PDB file of C-alpha atoms in Angstrom:
ATOM      1  CA  UNK A   1       0.012  -0.027  -0.146  1.00 83.00           C
ATOM      2  CA  UNK A   2       1.366   3.740  -0.104  1.00 82.00           C
ATOM      3  CA  UNK A   3       2.685   5.662   2.535  1.00 86.00           C
ATOM      4  CA  UNK A   4      -0.556   7.668   2.416  1.00 87.00           C
ATOM      5  CA  UNK A   5      -2.439   5.621   4.525  1.00 91.00           C
ATOM      6  CA  UNK A   6       0.212   5.125   7.074  1.00 92.00           C
ATOM      7  CA  UNK A   7      -0.052   9.152   7.283  1.00 92.00           C
ATOM      8  CA  UNK A   8      -3.133   8.962   7.453  1.00 94.00           C
ATOM      9  CA  UNK A   9      -2.763   5.944   9.989  1.00 96.00           C
ATOM     10  CA  UNK A  10      -0.687   7.840  11.972  1.00 95.00           C
ATOM     11  CA  UNK A  11      -2.804  11.407  12.237  1.00 95.00           C
ATOM     12  CA  UNK A  12      -5.656   9.533  13.830  1.00 97.00           C
ATOM     13  CA  UNK A  13      -3.033   7.936  16.072  1.00 97.00           C
ATOM     14  CA  UNK A  14      -1.402  11.155  16.682  1.00 96.00           C
ATOM     15  CA  UNK A  15      -4.760  12.610  16.769  1.00 96.00           C
ATOM     16  CA  UNK A  16      -6.118  10.446  19.646  1.00 94.00           C
ATOM     17  CA  UNK A  17      -3.455   8.809  21.639  1.00 95.00           C
ATOM     18  CA  UNK A  18      -0.370  11.404  21.375  1.00 95.00           C
ATOM     19  CA  UNK A  19       3.134  10.731  19.995  1.00 95.00           C
ATOM     20  CA  UNK A  20       4.100   8.517  22.818  1.00 95.00           C
ATOM     21  CA  UNK A  21       1.453   6.180  21.469  1.00 96.00           C
ATOM     22  CA  UNK A  22       2.801   6.250  17.947  1.00 95.00           C
ATOM     23  CA  UNK A  23       6.104   5.221  18.611  1.00 94.00           C
ATOM     24  CA  UNK A  24       4.499   2.510  20.768  1.00 95.00           C
ATOM     25  CA  UNK A  25       3.059   1.266  17.568  1.00 95.00           C
ATOM     26  CA  UNK A  26       6.139   1.419  15.498  1.00 94.00           C
ATOM     27  CA  UNK A  27       7.985  -0.460  18.509  1.00 93.00           C
ATOM     28  CA  UNK A  28       4.792  -2.921  18.564  1.00 93.00           C
ATOM     29  CA  UNK A  29       5.063  -3.102  14.515  1.00 93.00           C
ATOM     30  CA  UNK A  30       8.936  -3.850  14.554  1.00 91.00           C
ATOM     31  CA  UNK A  31       8.856  -0.878  12.541  1.00 89.00           C
ATOM     32  CA  UNK A  32      12.042   1.464  12.447  1.00 82.00           C
ATOM     33  CA  UNK A  33      10.707   5.167  13.110  1.00 73.00           C
ATOM     34  CA  UNK A  34       9.761   6.530   9.029  1.00 69.00           C
ATOM     35  CA  UNK A  35       8.417   9.394   7.402  1.00 71.00           C
ATOM     36  CA  UNK A  36       6.271   7.574   5.471  1.00 81.00           C
ATOM     37  CA  UNK A  37       6.135   8.951   2.099  1.00 79.00           C
ATOM     38  CA  UNK A  38       2.705   9.216   0.312  1.00 79.00           C
ATOM     39  CA  UNK A  39       3.035   8.595  -3.344  1.00 77.00           C
ATOM     40  CA  UNK A  40       5.962   5.591  -2.475  1.00 80.00           C
ATOM     41  CA  UNK A  41       4.638   1.867  -2.213  1.00 82.00           C
ATOM     42  CA  UNK A  42       5.496  -0.140   1.103  1.00 87.00           C
ATOM     43  CA  UNK A  43       4.827  -3.596   1.376  1.00 87.00           C
ATOM     44  CA  UNK A  44       1.537  -4.223   2.551  1.00 89.00           C
ATOM     45  CA  UNK A  45       2.684  -6.509   5.550  1.00 91.00           C
ATOM     46  CA  UNK A  46       3.547  -3.083   6.700  1.00 91.00           C
ATOM     47  CA  UNK A  47       0.306  -1.525   6.556  1.00 92.00           C
ATOM     48  CA  UNK A  48      -1.074  -4.863   8.623  1.00 94.00           C
ATOM     49  CA  UNK A  49       1.812  -4.534  10.833  1.00 95.00           C
ATOM     50  CA  UNK A  50       1.363  -0.954  11.826  1.00 95.00           C
ATOM     51  CA  UNK A  51      -3.024  -2.102  12.071  1.00 97.00           C
ATOM     52  CA  UNK A  52      -2.012  -5.180  14.582  1.00 97.00           C
ATOM     53  CA  UNK A  53       0.106  -3.153  16.867  1.00 97.00           C
ATOM     54  CA  UNK A  54      -2.436  -0.233  16.803  1.00 97.00           C
ATOM     55  CA  UNK A  55      -5.158  -2.720  17.934  1.00 97.00           C
ATOM     56  CA  UNK A  56      -2.944  -4.772  20.059  1.00 96.00           C
ATOM     57  CA  UNK A  57      -1.684  -0.965  21.782  1.00 96.00           C
ATOM     58  CA  UNK A  58      -5.479   0.514  21.891  1.00 96.00           C
ATOM     59  CA  UNK A  59      -6.607  -3.240  23.423  1.00 97.00           C
ATOM     60  CA  UNK A  60      -9.125  -4.046  20.580  1.00 97.00           C
ATOM     61  CA  UNK A  61      -9.456  -6.138  18.012  1.00 98.00           C
ATOM     62  CA  UNK A  62      -8.183  -5.838  14.425  1.00 97.00           C
ATOM     63  CA  UNK A  63     -11.221  -5.397  12.541  1.00 97.00           C
ATOM     64  CA  UNK A  64     -12.106  -2.647  15.045  1.00 97.00           C
ATOM     65  CA  UNK A  65      -9.693  -0.235  14.861  1.00 98.00           C
ATOM     66  CA  UNK A  66      -9.515  -0.741  10.548  1.00 97.00           C
ATOM     67  CA  UNK A  67     -13.244   0.317  10.918  1.00 97.00           C
ATOM     68  CA  UNK A  68     -12.558   3.764  12.713  1.00 98.00           C
ATOM     69  CA  UNK A  69      -9.485   3.626  10.925  1.00 97.00           C
ATOM     70  CA  UNK A  70     -12.252   3.799   7.726  1.00 97.00           C
ATOM     71  CA  UNK A  71     -14.389   5.976   9.276  1.00 97.00           C
ATOM     72  CA  UNK A  72     -11.171   8.745   9.981  1.00 97.00           C
ATOM     73  CA  UNK A  73      -9.941   8.110   6.152  1.00 95.00           C
ATOM     74  CA  UNK A  74     -13.388   9.356   4.896  1.00 95.00           C
ATOM     75  CA  UNK A  75     -14.652  11.588   7.616  1.00 95.00           C
ATOM     76  CA  UNK A  76     -11.090  13.349   8.292  1.00 95.00           C
ATOM     77  CA  UNK A  77      -8.363  12.813   6.303  1.00 94.00           C
ATOM     78  CA  UNK A  78      -9.693  12.586   2.298  1.00 91.00           C
ATOM     79  CA  UNK A  79     -11.465  15.294   3.209  1.00 91.00           C
ATOM     80  CA  UNK A  80      -8.418  17.337   3.908  1.00 89.00           C
ATOM     81  CA  UNK A  81      -6.193  15.911   1.257  1.00 80.00           C
ATOM     82  CA  UNK A  82      -8.479  14.834  -1.383  1.00 77.00           C
ATOM     83  CA  UNK A  83     -11.809  17.506  -0.549  1.00 80.00           C
ATOM     84  CA  UNK A  84     -11.909  18.175  -4.571  1.00 79.00           C
ATOM     85  CA  UNK A  85     -11.637  14.916  -5.642  1.00 78.00           C
ATOM     86  CA  UNK A  86     -14.668  14.023  -3.119  1.00 83.00           C
ATOM     87  CA  UNK A  87     -16.165  16.657  -4.090  1.00 83.00           C
ATOM     88  CA  UNK A  88     -16.005  15.909  -7.556  1.00 82.00           C
ATOM     89  CA  UNK A  89     -17.843  12.062  -6.597  1.00 88.00           C
ATOM     90  CA  UNK A  90     -21.128  13.858  -5.922  1.00 88.00           C
ATOM     91  CA  UNK A  91     -23.573  15.198  -3.608  1.00 90.00           C
ATOM     92  CA  UNK A  92     -25.185  12.611  -2.093  1.00 92.00           C
ATOM     93  CA  UNK A  93     -24.505   9.337  -0.644  1.00 93.00           C
ATOM     94  CA  UNK A  94     -25.379   7.141  -3.658  1.00 93.00           C
ATOM     95  CA  UNK A  95     -24.228   9.029  -6.330  1.00 93.00           C
ATOM     96  CA  UNK A  96     -20.660   8.728  -4.096  1.00 93.00           C
ATOM     97  CA  UNK A  97     -20.742   5.614  -4.049  1.00 94.00           C
ATOM     98  CA  UNK A  98     -22.298   5.422  -7.583  1.00 94.00           C
ATOM     99  CA  UNK A  99     -18.652   7.293  -8.826  1.00 93.00           C
ATOM    100  CA  UNK A 100     -16.016   5.560  -6.038  1.00 92.00           C
ATOM    101  CA  UNK A 101     -14.577   3.286  -9.598  1.00 92.00           C
ATOM    102  CA  UNK A 102     -14.121   6.791 -11.128  1.00 90.00           C
ATOM    103  CA  UNK A 103     -12.301   8.541  -8.511  1.00 88.00           C
ATOM    104  CA  UNK A 104      -9.810   5.267  -7.503  1.00 86.00           C
ATOM    105  CA  UNK A 105      -9.337   5.602 -11.908  1.00 84.00           C
ATOM    106  CA  UNK A 106      -8.511   9.304 -11.465  1.00 81.00           C
ATOM    107  CA  UNK A 107      -6.019   8.500  -8.460  1.00 77.00           C
ATOM    108  CA  UNK A 108      -4.583   5.631 -10.252  1.00 77.00           C
ATOM    109  CA  UNK A 109      -2.617   8.554 -12.762  1.00 72.00           C
ATOM    110  CA  UNK A 110      -0.785   9.440  -9.391  1.00 73.00           C
ATOM    111  CA  UNK A 111       0.340   6.140  -8.053  1.00 74.00           C
ATOM    112  CA  UNK A 112       2.711   3.172  -9.951  1.00 74.00           C
ATOM    113  CA  UNK A 113       0.866  -0.126  -9.707  1.00 76.00           C
ATOM    114  CA  UNK A 114      -1.994   0.926  -8.036  1.00 80.00           C
ATOM    115  CA  UNK A 115      -4.375  -2.021  -7.398  1.00 84.00           C
ATOM    116  CA  UNK A 116      -8.055  -0.075  -6.271  1.00 88.00           C
ATOM    117  CA  UNK A 117     -10.788  -2.405  -5.254  1.00 92.00           C
ATOM    118  CA  UNK A 118     -13.936  -2.173  -7.270  1.00 94.00           C
ATOM    119  CA  UNK A 119     -17.164  -1.479  -6.399  1.00 94.00           C
ATOM    120  CA  UNK A 120     -20.629  -1.870  -7.472  1.00 94.00           C
ATOM    121  CA  UNK A 121     -24.219  -0.348  -6.155  1.00 93.00           C
ATOM    122  CA  UNK A 122     -27.697  -0.940  -7.085  1.00 94.00           C
ATOM    123  CA  UNK A 123     -30.544   0.616  -6.369  1.00 93.00           C
ATOM    124  CA  UNK A 124     -32.911  -1.581  -4.540  1.00 93.00           C
ATOM    125  CA  UNK A 125     -35.654   1.011  -3.726  1.00 92.00           C
ATOM    126  CA  UNK A 126     -35.740   4.768  -3.785  1.00 87.00           C
ATOM    127  CA  UNK A 127     -34.349   4.090   0.272  1.00 88.00           C
ATOM    128  CA  UNK A 128     -32.354   1.174  -0.548  1.00 92.00           C
ATOM    129  CA  UNK A 129     -28.921   0.581  -2.252  1.00 93.00           C
ATOM    130  CA  UNK A 130     -26.804  -2.776  -2.090  1.00 93.00           C
ATOM    131  CA  UNK A 131     -23.671  -2.103  -2.463  1.00 93.00           C
ATOM    132  CA  UNK A 132     -21.004  -4.814  -3.612  1.00 93.00           C
ATOM    133  CA  UNK A 133     -16.825  -4.387  -2.513  1.00 94.00           C
ATOM    134  CA  UNK A 134     -14.276  -6.615  -4.162  1.00 93.00           C
ATOM    135  CA  UNK A 135     -10.315  -6.474  -3.533  1.00 92.00           C
ATOM    136  CA  UNK A 136      -7.317  -8.556  -4.176  1.00 90.00           C
ATOM    137  CA  UNK A 137      -6.333  -7.509  -1.124  1.00 89.00           C
ATOM    138  CA  UNK A 138      -7.907 -10.137   2.119  1.00 89.00           C
ATOM    139  CA  UNK A 139      -9.025  -8.546   4.911  1.00 91.00           C
ATOM    140  CA  UNK A 140      -9.612  -4.747   4.363  1.00 93.00           C
ATOM    141  CA  UNK A 141     -13.397  -5.008   5.220  1.00 93.00           C
ATOM    142  CA  UNK A 142     -13.721  -3.368   8.012  1.00 95.00           C
ATOM    143  CA  UNK A 143     -11.675  -0.322   6.635  1.00 96.00           C
ATOM    144  CA  UNK A 144     -14.948  -0.324   3.777  1.00 95.00           C
ATOM    145  CA  UNK A 145     -17.359  -0.670   6.694  1.00 95.00           C
ATOM    146  CA  UNK A 146     -16.157   2.359   8.709  1.00 96.00           C
ATOM    147  CA  UNK A 147     -15.786   4.323   5.400  1.00 95.00           C
ATOM    148  CA  UNK A 148     -19.587   3.219   4.456  1.00 95.00           C
ATOM    149  CA  UNK A 149     -20.024   4.155   8.151  1.00 96.00           C
ATOM    150  CA  UNK A 150     -18.714   7.776   7.407  1.00 96.00           C
ATOM    151  CA  UNK A 151     -21.070   8.700   4.719  1.00 95.00           C
ATOM    152  CA  UNK A 152     -23.580   9.973   6.946  1.00 95.00           C
ATOM    153  CA  UNK A 153     -21.436  12.534   8.440  1.00 95.00           C
ATOM    154  CA  UNK A 154     -19.803  13.943   5.035  1.00 93.00           C
ATOM    155  CA  UNK A 155     -23.321  14.273   3.710  1.00 94.00           C
ATOM    156  CA  UNK A 156     -25.396  15.212   6.995  1.00 94.00           C
ATOM    157  CA  UNK A 157     -28.012  12.845   6.330  1.00 93.00           C
ATOM    158  CA  UNK A 158     -28.975   9.861   8.215  1.00 92.00           C
ATOM    159  CA  UNK A 159     -28.198   5.798   6.905  1.00 91.00           C
ATOM    160  CA  UNK A 160     -28.753   2.476   8.393  1.00 90.00           C
ATOM    161  CA  UNK A 161     -25.902  -0.153   6.998  1.00 88.00           C
ATOM    162  CA  UNK A 162     -26.468  -4.027   6.748  1.00 87.00           C
ATOM    163  CA  UNK A 163     -23.528  -5.908   6.309  1.00 82.00           C
ATOM    164  CA  UNK A 164     -23.943  -9.050   4.522  1.00 81.00           C
ATOM    165  CA  UNK A 165     -20.720 -11.243   3.488  1.00 71.00           C
ATOM    166  CA  UNK A 166     -20.751 -13.354   0.812  1.00 66.00           C
ATOM    167  CA  UNK A 167     -18.261 -15.746  -0.123  1.00 59.00           C
ATOM    168  CA  UNK A 168     -17.253 -16.629  -3.539  1.00 54.00           C
TER     169      UNK A 168
END
């Protein structure tokens, strides 16, 4: 994954737990203190080690931390760093979700070997949609759940999200 993800995780931890806590995460993950470069690609194992160490240090489950991080990503980090791109994605949740693949296509021009997830959304009724997420990366569904749970915040609306697991 790209350093941008590590920078966002670091920001979340610094804002909620402080610098000493972040240093303990790096120590737990056995990662040398580093300034992660946003546009540099890092092995996914580094990302998952940081997430696991964050969970361990927060005394939480990895999935819980990923969900918190997904919410933080959409509601705090992305609007700050990618606000103009998010604005182009849509003015309401359904439109935003319809445009996620296009949003990732725009981003892919900036990143070498970018492997974005694929999203499909289907309108079931006026107030119900079905959202599908596929990725070559395993274990990130809770992150996506967190971003979905952030939609009501960024669009100032009410939403209910039900998660259904499918096996392929």
